[in-house]
Amino acid sequence: MAEIAAVIASTHHPFYYKASTSTGAERPPFADVWQTKIEAFRETLTVAEPDVLLLVGSDHFHQFWLDNMPQFLVGHAEQYDANWYNEEREFGLPRMHMQGDRDLSGHILRGGLDTGFDLAFSNELRLDHSVTCPIITLRPQNDLPVVPVYTNIFAPPLPQPKRFVQLGQALRDLVESWPSDKRVAIIGTGHLSLELGGPRQFGPHGPDPEFDAKAVEWIRTGDIERCLGEVTIENLLEPGNATQGFMDFMLMMGVAGEGVTADYFDNLDLFHTMEAYFTWYPGGDPRPAVAAAAAALPEQAAAVAAQEV
Amino acid sequence: MSRYLVNKFLYTVDRHPDLVERYREDPRGTVAWWEAEEANRLLNCVSQERSTWLAFADDEREALATHDYPRLFELGAHPFLTLTLFIALFERDHEQPLGFQLEYAQRLSGYSLPYPDITT
């Protein structure tokens, strides 16, 4: 069966691409520290050596619209084009293209339908920045096949928070029951407190730092019980009118498991919203072995050099 | 109330570069044309298949025709759609980074929780 190489939860900030690629006077003052943190976060995926990426995000009214809105949808395509004209226009995001993995898509769809999730599907799906941001930050070489899962955190009526957690638990079980020898990283992006198109938008930090501190702690420690006890669809609007995107973090808590502390955590207080990065290694943390191997390399090189002499 | 239709206007204009420019230059004319020709177009169907019943309420039409985004907020237009389109329309007129976004927040500063319902 497939192995889960890593579980990763992250905010997705469409401005990262522009900030990290800009130079000179164009480069914002926070770009260097942001880029350093992203590169450290990226390493947590690299060392997990994934073969396939299961990507959880949410379409921002790009392909899905109010005349036909899926609550939970799985991409079931051979390939995916990605990013849209208005994301190019507003964020400077590049057009992208990814390979799919129809076998894993089909397994998740069939398994989801058989275990209580009536998942929608799409055979021709153009992805947006909720899914391409983590490719840009975590796997910029964009060399792995992906399976996208979209959730509706955007167009009410929305599914209950509990349902997001349950879908996360189901996705983990489904990946672990996929008859394949591949290593799958499950990566989901959401938001902490966030306001878009409201009076609290684009402040010096996220609209509700107290919520952010609490939310980060729930995620970091895997405290699903407390999180579900405090969060409702309605009260998520209080920290910011787009904070329902936090439910994608709750989905990822479901993937990571109740009470499981993240193996890696970092965050960054930016204008407009807080960035937060989490990695879990369900099969054990590969970093000590990777670090030991790296440390051994100079010794081996020295030994080889001594032999040659 | 036709919150869905207001959102449909914002959505279909936002995704079309020519319409973004047309709406910036001639908001009232664009809204009138759009309501007559586009409002009842089913987005995923051939043009012969149309709805027959969609129309703006007067206050919605007026808010769109005057680029009145605080009023659109009050009417429950989806804030993400309004913000995205209005950034495309007016960010270019501001020299400071985020100048328009901050003015936008300021113009909405009279609103407090709970915000208008955006359910469609």
JSON list of C-alpha atoms in Angstrom, two decimals, chain B:
[
{"chain": "B", "resi": 1, "resn": "MET", "atom": "CA", "xyz": [-33.22, 41.05, -4.26]},
{"chain": "B", "resi": 2, "resn": "SER", "atom": "CA", "xyz": [-30.96, 39.39, -6.79]},
{"chain": "B", "resi": 3, "resn": "ARG", "atom": "CA", "xyz": [-27.67, 38.95, -4.96]},
{"chain": "B", "resi": 4, "resn": "TYR", "atom": "CA", "xyz": [-26.83, 36.06, -7.24]},
{"chain": "B", "resi": 5, "resn": "LEU", "atom": "CA", "xyz": [-27.12, 38.26, -10.32]},
{"chain": "B", "resi": 6, "resn": "VAL", "atom": "CA", "xyz": [-24.95, 41.02, -8.83]},
{"chain": "B", "resi": 7, "resn": "ASN", "atom": "CA", "xyz": [-22.31, 38.35, -8.19]},
{"chain": "B", "resi": 8, "resn": "LYS", "atom": "CA", "xyz": [-22.76, 37.04, -11.73]},
{"chain": "B", "resi": 9, "resn": "PHE", "atom": "CA", "xyz": [-22.05, 40.51, -13.09]},
{"chain": "B", "resi": 10, "resn": "LEU", "atom": "CA", "xyz": [-18.91, 40.88, -10.94]},
{"chain": "B", "resi": 11, "resn": "TYR", "atom": "CA", "xyz": [-17.75, 37.38, -11.85]},
{"chain": "B", "resi": 12, "resn": "THR", "atom": "CA", "xyz": [-18.25, 37.61, -15.60]},
{"chain": "B", "resi": 13, "resn": "VAL", "atom": "CA", "xyz": [-16.73, 41.08, -15.89]},
{"chain": "B", "resi": 14, "resn": "ASP", "atom": "CA", "xyz": [-13.75, 40.25, -13.66]},
{"chain": "B", "resi": 15, "resn": "ARG", "atom": "CA", "xyz": [-12.68, 37.29, -15.79]},
{"chain": "B", "resi": 16, "resn": "HIS", "atom": "CA", "xyz": [-12.75, 39.20, -19.09]},
{"chain": "B", "resi": 17, "resn": "PRO", "atom": "CA", "xyz": [-9.99, 41.78, -19.73]},
{"chain": "B", "resi": 18, "resn": "ASP", "atom": "CA", "xyz": [-12.04, 43.78, -22.28]},
{"chain": "B", "resi": 19, "resn": "LEU", "atom": "CA", "xyz": [-15.05, 43.94, -19.99]},
{"chain": "B", "resi": 20, "resn": "VAL", "atom": "CA", "xyz": [-12.92, 45.14, -17.10]},
{"chain": "B", "resi": 21, "resn": "GLU", "atom": "CA", "xyz": [-11.84, 48.12, -19.23]},
{"chain": "B", "resi": 22, "resn": "ARG", "atom": "CA", "xyz": [-15.33, 48.72, -20.56]},
{"chain": "B", "resi": 23, "resn": "TYR", "atom": "CA", "xyz": [-16.80, 48.73, -17.05]},
{"chain": "B", "resi": 24, "resn": "ARG", "atom": "CA", "xyz": [-14.08, 51.12, -15.83]},
{"chain": "B", "resi": 25, "resn": "GLU", "atom": "CA", "xyz": [-14.75, 53.60, -18.66]},
{"chain": "B", "resi": 26, "resn": "ASP", "atom": "CA", "xyz": [-18.53, 53.35, -18.91]},
{"chain": "B", "resi": 27, "resn": "PRO", "atom": "CA", "xyz": [-20.08, 51.74, -15.83]},
{"chain": "B", "resi": 28, "resn": "ARG", "atom": "CA", "xyz": [-23.69, 52.72, -16.49]},
{"chain": "B", "resi": 29, "resn": "GLY", "atom": "CA", "xyz": [-23.59, 51.72, -20.15]},
{"chain": "B", "resi": 30, "resn": "THR", "atom": "CA", "xyz": [-21.85, 48.44, -19.36]},
{"chain": "B", "resi": 31, "resn": "VAL", "atom": "CA", "xyz": [-24.39, 47.52, -16.69]},
{"chain": "B", "resi": 32, "resn": "ALA", "atom": "CA", "xyz": [-27.32, 48.31, -19.03]},
{"chain": "B", "resi": 33, "resn": "TRP", "atom": "CA", "xyz": [-25.79, 46.26, -21.86]},
{"chain": "B", "resi": 34, "resn": "TRP", "atom": "CA", "xyz": [-24.92, 43.41, -19.53]},
{"chain": "B", "resi": 35, "resn": "GLU", "atom": "CA", "xyz": [-28.39, 43.22, -17.99]},
{"chain": "B", "resi": 36, "resn": "ALA", "atom": "CA", "xyz": [-30.00, 43.21, -21.45]},
{"chain": "B", "resi": 37, "resn": "GLU", "atom": "CA", "xyz": [-27.66, 40.75, -23.15]},
{"chain": "B", "resi": 38, "resn": "GLU", "atom": "CA", "xyz": [-25.74, 38.74, -20.57]},
{"chain": "B", "resi": 39, "resn": "ALA", "atom": "CA", "xyz": [-27.74, 38.48, -17.34]},
{"chain": "B", "resi": 40, "resn": "ASN", "atom": "CA", "xyz": [-29.78, 35.53, -18.55]},
{"chain": "B", "resi": 41, "resn": "ARG", "atom": "CA", "xyz": [-26.97, 33.72, -20.31]},
{"chain": "B", "resi": 42, "resn": "LEU", "atom": "CA", "xyz": [-26.33, 30.27, -18.82]},
{"chain": "B", "resi": 43, "resn": "LEU", "atom": "CA", "xyz": [-22.58, 30.22, -18.43]},
{"chain": "B", "resi": 44, "resn": "ASN", "atom": "CA", "xyz": [-22.02, 26.59, -19.30]},
{"chain": "B", "resi": 45, "resn": "CYS", "atom": "CA", "xyz": [-24.51, 26.30, -22.18]},
{"chain": "B", "resi": 46, "resn": "VAL", "atom": "CA", "xyz": [-24.85, 27.22, -25.82]},
{"chain": "B", "resi": 47, "resn": "SER", "atom": "CA", "xyz": [-26.24, 30.70, -26.39]},
{"chain": "B", "resi": 48, "resn": "GLN", "atom": "CA", "xyz": [-29.69, 29.48, -27.52]},
{"chain": "B", "resi": 49, "resn": "GLU", "atom": "CA", "xyz": [-30.36, 28.13, -24.03]},
{"chain": "B", "resi": 50, "resn": "ARG", "atom": "CA", "xyz": [-31.08, 31.05, -21.73]},
{"chain": "B", "resi": 51, "resn": "SER", "atom": "CA", "xyz": [-32.79, 31.83, -18.46]},
{"chain": "B", "resi": 52, "resn": "THR", "atom": "CA", "xyz": [-35.79, 34.12, -18.69]},
{"chain": "B", "resi": 53, "resn": "TRP", "atom": "CA", "xyz": [-36.21, 35.68, -15.27]},
{"chain": "B", "resi": 54, "resn": "LEU", "atom": "CA", "xyz": [-33.05, 37.32, -13.99]},
{"chain": "B", "resi": 55, "resn": "ALA", "atom": "CA", "xyz": [-32.99, 41.09, -13.45]},
{"chain": "B", "resi": 56, "resn": "PHE", "atom": "CA", "xyz": [-31.33, 43.51, -11.02]},
{"chain": "B", "resi": 57, "resn": "ALA", "atom": "CA", "xyz": [-33.25, 45.26, -8.28]},
{"chain": "B", "resi": 58, "resn": "ASP", "atom": "CA", "xyz": [-33.08, 49.04, -8.75]},
{"chain": "B", "resi": 59, "resn": "ASP", "atom": "CA", "xyz": [-30.61, 49.60, -5.90]},
{"chain": "B", "resi": 60, "resn": "GLU", "atom": "CA", "xyz": [-28.34, 46.85, -7.21]},
{"chain": "B", "resi": 61, "resn": "ARG", "atom": "CA", "xyz": [-28.32, 48.28, -10.72]},
{"chain": "B", "resi": 62, "resn": "GLU", "atom": "CA", "xyz": [-27.57, 51.75, -9.36]},
{"chain": "B", "resi": 63, "resn": "ALA", "atom": "CA", "xyz": [-24.73, 50.53, -7.12]},
{"chain": "B", "resi": 64, "resn": "LEU", "atom": "CA", "xyz": [-23.10, 48.77, -10.06]},
{"chain": "B", "resi": 65, "resn": "ALA", "atom": "CA", "xyz": [-23.68, 51.70, -12.41]},
{"chain": "B", "resi": 66, "resn": "THR", "atom": "CA", "xyz": [-21.94, 54.10, -9.99]},
{"chain": "B", "resi": 67, "resn": "HIS", "atom": "CA", "xyz": [-19.01, 51.83, -8.98]},
{"chain": "B", "resi": 68, "resn": "ASP", "atom": "CA", "xyz": [-20.40, 52.09, -5.43]},
{"chain": "B", "resi": 69, "resn": "TYR", "atom": "CA", "xyz": [-18.55, 49.24, -3.76]},
{"chain": "B", "resi": 70, "resn": "PRO", "atom": "CA", "xyz": [-19.53, 50.18, -0.18]},
{"chain": "B", "resi": 71, "resn": "ARG", "atom": "CA", "xyz": [-23.16, 49.86, -1.28]},
{"chain": "B", "resi": 72, "resn": "LEU", "atom": "CA", "xyz": [-22.41, 46.51, -2.94]},
{"chain": "B", "resi": 73, "resn": "PHE", "atom": "CA", "xyz": [-20.94, 45.35, 0.38]},
{"chain": "B", "resi": 74, "resn": "GLU", "atom": "CA", "xyz": [-24.13, 46.46, 2.13]},
{"chain": "B", "resi": 75, "resn": "LEU", "atom": "CA", "xyz": [-26.28, 44.63, -0.42]},
{"chain": "B", "resi": 76, "resn": "GLY", "atom": "CA", "xyz": [-24.43, 41.37, 0.28]},
{"chain": "B", "resi": 77, "resn": "ALA", "atom": "CA", "xyz": [-22.41, 41.06, -2.93]},
{"chain": "B", "resi": 78, "resn": "HIS", "atom": "CA", "xyz": [-19.64, 38.53, -2.41]},
{"chain": "B", "resi": 79, "resn": "PRO", "atom": "CA", "xyz": [-16.78, 40.60, -0.93]},
{"chain": "B", "resi": 80, "resn": "PHE", "atom": "CA", "xyz": [-14.07, 38.60, -2.71]},
{"chain": "B", "resi": 81, "resn": "LEU", "atom": "CA", "xyz": [-15.63, 39.21, -6.11]},
{"chain": "B", "resi": 82, "resn": "THR", "atom": "CA", "xyz": [-16.14, 42.91, -5.46]},
{"chain": "B", "resi": 83, "resn": "LEU", "atom": "CA", "xyz": [-12.62, 43.38, -4.12]},
{"chain": "B", "resi": 84, "resn": "THR", "atom": "CA", "xyz": [-10.94, 41.50, -6.95]},
{"chain": "B", "resi": 85, "resn": "LEU", "atom": "CA", "xyz": [-12.77, 43.37, -9.69]},
{"chain": "B", "resi": 86, "resn": "PHE", "atom": "CA", "xyz": [-12.39, 46.80, -8.09]},
{"chain": "B", "resi": 87, "resn": "ILE", "atom": "CA", "xyz": [-8.65, 46.26, -7.59]},
{"chain": "B", "resi": 88, "resn": "ALA", "atom": "CA", "xyz": [-8.49, 45.61, -11.33]},
{"chain": "B", "resi": 89, "resn": "LEU", "atom": "CA", "xyz": [-10.46, 48.78, -12.00]},
{"chain": "B", "resi": 90, "resn": "PHE", "atom": "CA", "xyz": [-8.78, 51.25, -9.68]},
{"chain": "B", "resi": 91, "resn": "GLU", "atom": "CA", "xyz": [-5.51, 50.03, -8.20]},
{"chain": "B", "resi": 92, "resn": "ARG", "atom": "CA", "xyz": [-3.71, 51.62, -11.16]},
{"chain": "B", "resi": 93, "resn": "ASP", "atom": "CA", "xyz": [-4.83, 55.09, -10.02]},
{"chain": "B", "resi": 94, "resn": "HIS", "atom": "CA", "xyz": [-2.89, 54.84, -6.74]},
{"chain": "B", "resi": 95, "resn": "GLU", "atom": "CA", "xyz": [0.85, 55.38, -6.47]},
{"chain": "B", "resi": 96, "resn": "GLN", "atom": "CA", "xyz": [1.45, 53.74, -3.09]},
{"chain": "B", "resi": 97, "resn": "PRO", "atom": "CA", "xyz": [1.43, 49.93, -2.86]},
{"chain": "B", "resi": 98, "resn": "LEU", "atom": "CA", "xyz": [-1.93, 48.82, -1.43]},
{"chain": "B", "resi": 99, "resn": "GLY", "atom": "CA", "xyz": [-3.14, 52.43, -1.67]},
{"chain": "B", "resi": 100, "resn": "PHE", "atom": "CA", "xyz": [-6.45, 51.40, -3.20]},
{"chain": "B", "resi": 101, "resn": "GLN", "atom": "CA", "xyz": [-6.92, 48.43, -0.86]},
{"chain": "B", "resi": 102, "resn": "LEU", "atom": "CA", "xyz": [-6.48, 50.67, 2.17]},
{"chain": "B", "resi": 103, "resn": "GLU", "atom": "CA", "xyz": [-8.85, 53.32, 0.80]},
{"chain": "B", "resi": 104, "resn": "TYR", "atom": "CA", "xyz": [-11.35, 50.53, 0.20]},
{"chain": "B", "resi": 105, "resn": "ALA", "atom": "CA", "xyz": [-11.07, 49.42, 3.84]},
{"chain": "B", "resi": 106, "resn": "GLN", "atom": "CA", "xyz": [-11.46, 53.03, 4.97]},
{"chain": "B", "resi": 107, "resn": "ARG", "atom": "CA", "xyz": [-14.61, 53.53, 2.91]},
{"chain": "B", "resi": 108, "resn": "LEU", "atom": "CA", "xyz": [-16.11, 50.43, 4.55]},
{"chain": "B", "resi": 109, "resn": "SER", "atom": "CA", "xyz": [-15.06, 51.45, 8.05]},
{"chain": "B", "resi": 110, "resn": "GLY", "atom": "CA", "xyz": [-18.63, 52.29, 9.07]},
{"chain": "B", "resi": 111, "resn": "TYR", "atom": "CA", "xyz": [-19.60, 48.62, 8.95]},
{"chain": "B", "resi": 112, "resn": "SER", "atom": "CA", "xyz": [-19.20, 46.37, 11.96]},
{"chain": "B", "resi": 113, "resn": "LEU", "atom": "CA", "xyz": [-20.09, 42.75, 12.73]},
{"chain": "B", "resi": 114, "resn": "PRO", "atom": "CA", "xyz": [-22.25, 41.08, 11.74]},
{"chain": "B", "resi": 115, "resn": "TYR", "atom": "CA", "xyz": [-21.62, 42.02, 8.12]},
{"chain": "B", "resi": 116, "resn": "PRO", "atom": "CA", "xyz": [-24.46, 41.74, 5.59]},
{"chain": "B", "resi": 117, "resn": "ASP", "atom": "CA", "xyz": [-25.39, 38.19, 4.66]},
{"chain": "B", "resi": 118, "resn": "ILE", "atom": "CA", "xyz": [-23.77, 37.00, 1.42]},
{"chain": "B", "resi": 119, "resn": "THR", "atom": "CA", "xyz": [-25.64, 33.71, 1.07]},
{"chain": "B", "resi": 120, "resn": "THR", "atom": "CA", "xyz": [-27.12, 33.19, -2.38]}
]
